[in-house]
């Protein structure tokens, strides 16, 4: 099953993708995570992306498209895409690349949540610099405050999770990314709307029940 998870920043894409990847035994490909690894490694790609990410703007399509197509080719088996595509141009190029490989996306999960719920999710997000696990200071606390449950590393706050940058990321979502949902609907793809305003477990249950149906249809 090849899937895409769409939704504004802070909708819970990364959190839910990890659970989807475990349940359906597929890879989790996050464009944001790949960019952060490139930045930490100081690569040319990471350096090019830096100023865009820090200011809450989208990294240019040309950079992202080749990076993600490369990641998809290297992935073992099927996958869920997290954070990509984020523009209609990226969606078109993704379609072209999949068609050339004789592959297709079977479903798009669209996490719906209003802007006013998002700020608190993002400013309270903490992540492990070692393994990438994501927590929240209120909604998903680690067992020991500010320490990763898995490897004991001190958790960090992303530099783009400040109120100012969050506002710019939401603006970019509405101006450039929201239209991707309409792009797929217009192409007759199964867009599965999920109300992501509730708690993490509730959202997971809703996604799983809908994806189980899709899974039984596509085999
Ligand atoms: P995204 O990948 O869409 O930017 P994340 O999955 O990283 O979002 O979630 C952002 C933050 O909100 C994290 O700290 C996460 O623990 C928390 N979170 C995710 N889903 C929910 C939810 N349904 N309710 C409350 N907090 C959530
Ligand atoms: P995320 O981890 O998904 O919140 O992404 C963090 C940042 O990485 C975004 O604010 C963008 O600057 C950049 N980014 C991630 N994915 C994309 C994409 N598909 N297109 C453009 N920029 C992206």
XYZ file of C-alpha atoms and ligand atoms in Angstrom:
269
model
C 0.000 0.000 0.000
C 1.458 3.386 -1.026
C -0.114 6.268 0.883
C 0.172 10.017 1.348
C -0.640 11.831 4.583
C -1.706 15.437 4.084
C -2.533 18.125 6.623
C -1.233 21.383 8.067
C 1.911 21.510 10.198
C 1.083 20.073 13.616
C -1.894 18.064 12.356
C -0.146 14.911 13.587
C 1.260 13.597 10.285
C 4.558 12.367 11.723
C 2.901 10.867 14.811
C 0.285 9.010 12.778
C 2.665 7.992 9.965
C 4.877 6.123 12.436
C 1.826 4.159 13.609
C 0.608 3.533 10.044
C 4.077 2.328 9.041
C 4.131 -0.151 11.958
C 0.627 -1.504 11.386
C 0.802 -1.942 7.622
C 4.523 -2.775 7.567
C 5.496 -0.042 5.149
C 8.288 2.551 5.225
C 7.746 6.090 6.573
C 9.265 8.730 4.291
C 9.149 12.215 5.816
C 10.504 15.072 3.719
C 11.022 17.187 6.866
C 12.981 14.390 8.599
C 15.148 13.824 5.511
C 15.897 17.564 5.307
C 16.835 17.687 8.999
C 19.223 14.738 8.566
C 20.823 16.524 5.576
C 21.196 19.685 7.647
C 22.745 17.840 10.574
C 25.212 16.245 8.145
C 26.054 19.678 6.704
C 25.424 18.482 3.136
C 24.980 20.862 0.213
C 21.275 19.975 0.103
C 20.940 20.660 3.829
C 22.679 24.015 3.479
C 20.415 25.028 0.601
C 17.293 24.120 2.610
C 18.341 25.824 5.847
C 17.139 29.387 5.363
C 13.773 28.280 3.967
C 13.101 25.897 6.853
C 14.163 28.385 9.542
C 11.839 31.047 8.180
C 8.850 28.727 7.696
C 8.895 28.884 3.897
C 8.733 25.900 1.591
C 12.024 24.655 0.171
C 11.975 25.105 -3.656
C 10.211 22.344 -5.602
C 13.282 21.354 -7.645
C 15.270 20.441 -4.516
C 12.434 18.556 -2.824
C 11.224 16.603 -5.845
C 14.577 15.018 -6.652
C 15.265 14.353 -2.950
C 11.933 12.537 -2.443
C 11.967 10.591 -5.698
C 15.406 9.368 -4.728
C 14.139 8.359 -1.251
C 11.174 6.502 -2.792
C 13.462 4.580 -5.136
C 15.716 3.590 -2.241
C 12.817 2.561 0.028
C 12.407 -1.139 0.632
C 8.818 -2.044 -0.297
C 5.863 0.309 -0.087
C 5.625 3.503 1.961
C 3.614 6.333 3.460
C 4.719 9.831 2.404
C 4.717 12.474 5.159
C 5.040 16.159 4.247
C 5.340 15.503 0.518
C 3.852 16.594 -1.843
C 3.350 20.102 -0.478
C 2.619 21.918 -3.759
C 0.620 20.991 -6.862
C 3.871 20.974 -8.881
C 5.341 18.409 -6.458
C 2.165 16.289 -6.784
C 2.366 16.391 -10.586
C 6.028 15.373 -10.584
C 5.313 12.603 -8.074
C 2.562 11.271 -10.355
C 4.908 11.314 -13.345
C 7.625 9.456 -11.493
C 5.184 6.821 -10.177
C 3.667 6.330 -13.642
C 7.129 5.771 -15.122
C 7.755 3.088 -12.489
C 4.298 1.517 -13.041
C 3.305 2.314 -9.454
C 0.502 4.291 -7.844
C -0.669 5.913 -4.639
C -3.757 4.004 -3.442
C -4.958 6.458 -0.824
C -4.506 9.947 0.558
C -5.293 10.565 4.216
C -6.170 14.215 4.821
C -5.878 15.241 8.480
C -8.250 18.121 9.133
C -7.680 20.450 12.063
C -8.267 24.161 12.514
C -5.398 26.662 12.821
C -6.319 27.622 16.380
C -5.571 24.089 17.669
C -2.221 23.904 15.936
C -0.092 26.519 17.709
C -0.142 24.670 21.056
C 0.688 21.367 19.402
C 3.752 22.821 17.682
C 5.132 24.997 20.478
C 4.758 22.026 22.879
C 6.443 19.541 20.518
C 9.730 18.018 21.645
C 11.777 15.494 19.730
C 14.699 13.189 20.257
C 17.774 14.311 18.290
C 19.028 10.711 18.318
C 16.070 8.567 17.174
C 13.546 11.171 15.992
C 10.788 10.120 18.422
C 8.251 12.920 18.866
C 6.631 13.909 22.182
C 4.504 16.739 23.509
C 4.905 18.526 26.840
C 1.222 17.893 27.655
C -0.323 15.534 25.098
C 2.382 12.889 24.822
C 4.783 13.146 27.742
C 7.930 11.036 27.987
C 8.170 8.878 31.143
C 10.928 11.171 32.530
C 10.506 14.881 31.805
C 12.451 15.954 28.700
C 14.190 12.564 28.259
C 13.539 10.171 25.376
C 11.887 6.906 26.510
C 13.786 4.927 23.922
C 17.394 6.010 24.260
C 17.681 8.391 27.227
C 18.706 11.412 25.085
C 17.670 14.920 26.176
C 14.757 16.100 24.038
C 15.007 19.249 21.912
C 12.579 21.815 20.560
C 12.626 22.447 16.824
C 13.850 25.946 15.923
C 10.850 26.405 13.601
C 8.308 25.625 16.355
C 8.228 29.220 17.646
C 4.945 31.188 17.405
C 6.376 33.528 14.700
C 7.639 30.751 12.410
C 4.495 28.654 13.025
C 2.420 31.570 11.691
C 4.499 31.614 8.486
C 4.292 27.830 8.096
C 0.507 27.982 8.390
C 0.439 30.739 5.784
C 2.530 28.563 3.433
C 0.141 25.659 4.072
C -2.948 27.669 3.128
C -1.334 29.395 0.147
C 0.573 26.467 -1.371
C -0.326 23.101 0.158
C -4.099 23.069 0.775
C -4.663 22.918 -3.011
C -2.965 19.500 -3.169
C -6.154 17.926 -1.703
C -8.212 19.320 -4.608
C -5.570 18.143 -7.071
C -6.024 14.527 -5.967
C -9.822 14.768 -5.734
C -9.829 16.073 -9.295
C -7.884 13.011 -10.390
C -10.399 10.634 -8.812
C -8.060 9.480 -6.021
C -9.431 8.129 -2.734
C -9.029 11.116 -0.399
C -9.860 9.936 3.127
C -10.815 12.867 5.336
C -10.008 12.364 9.004
C -11.017 14.712 11.801
C -7.680 15.315 13.568
C -8.995 17.696 16.241
C -9.353 14.927 18.844
C -6.682 13.181 20.881
C -3.842 11.142 19.363
C -5.408 7.701 20.108
C -8.784 8.771 18.752
C -7.212 9.999 15.499
C -5.190 6.771 15.147
C -8.330 4.654 15.601
C -10.171 6.675 12.972
C -7.302 6.361 10.461
C -6.880 2.613 11.049
C -10.573 1.870 10.602
C -10.613 3.706 7.271
C -7.314 2.274 6.048
C -8.364 -1.277 6.987
C -11.301 -0.885 4.586
C -9.021 0.500 1.858
C -6.514 -2.289 2.476
C -9.198 -4.976 2.069
C -10.289 -3.338 -1.210
C -6.803 -3.055 -2.737
C -5.617 -6.391 -1.330
P 3.146 17.108 11.945
O 4.049 15.964 11.532
O 1.838 17.092 11.197
O 3.802 18.453 11.896
P 3.385 15.912 14.621
O 2.942 14.494 14.418
O 4.838 16.156 14.793
O 2.750 16.861 13.465
O 2.586 16.489 15.883
C 2.852 17.804 16.374
C 2.807 17.794 17.897
O 1.448 17.617 18.311
C 3.612 16.672 18.554
O 4.187 17.181 19.729
C 2.565 15.592 18.857
O 2.915 14.848 20.021
C 1.301 16.410 19.079
N 0.091 15.778 18.542
C -0.018 15.028 17.417
N -1.299 14.634 17.209
C -2.020 15.189 18.235
C -3.401 15.158 18.610
N -4.303 14.479 17.876
N -3.773 15.830 19.712
C -2.868 16.514 20.444
N -1.553 16.583 20.193
C -1.121 15.926 19.083
P 7.981 19.346 8.504
O 8.974 18.530 9.250
O 7.111 18.531 7.595
O 7.191 20.258 9.416
O 8.833 20.297 7.528
C 9.747 21.254 8.070
C 10.147 22.238 6.974
O 10.851 21.545 5.925
C 9.000 22.956 6.255
O 8.555 24.104 6.975
C 9.672 23.326 4.918
O 10.548 24.433 5.057
C 10.532 22.083 4.650
N 9.790 21.061 3.863
C 9.440 19.808 4.272
N 8.798 19.159 3.294
C 8.712 20.014 2.247
C 8.134 19.931 0.949
N 7.505 18.835 0.520
N 8.239 21.023 0.142
C 8.882 22.134 0.537
N 9.428 22.281 1.747
C 9.361 21.226 2.605
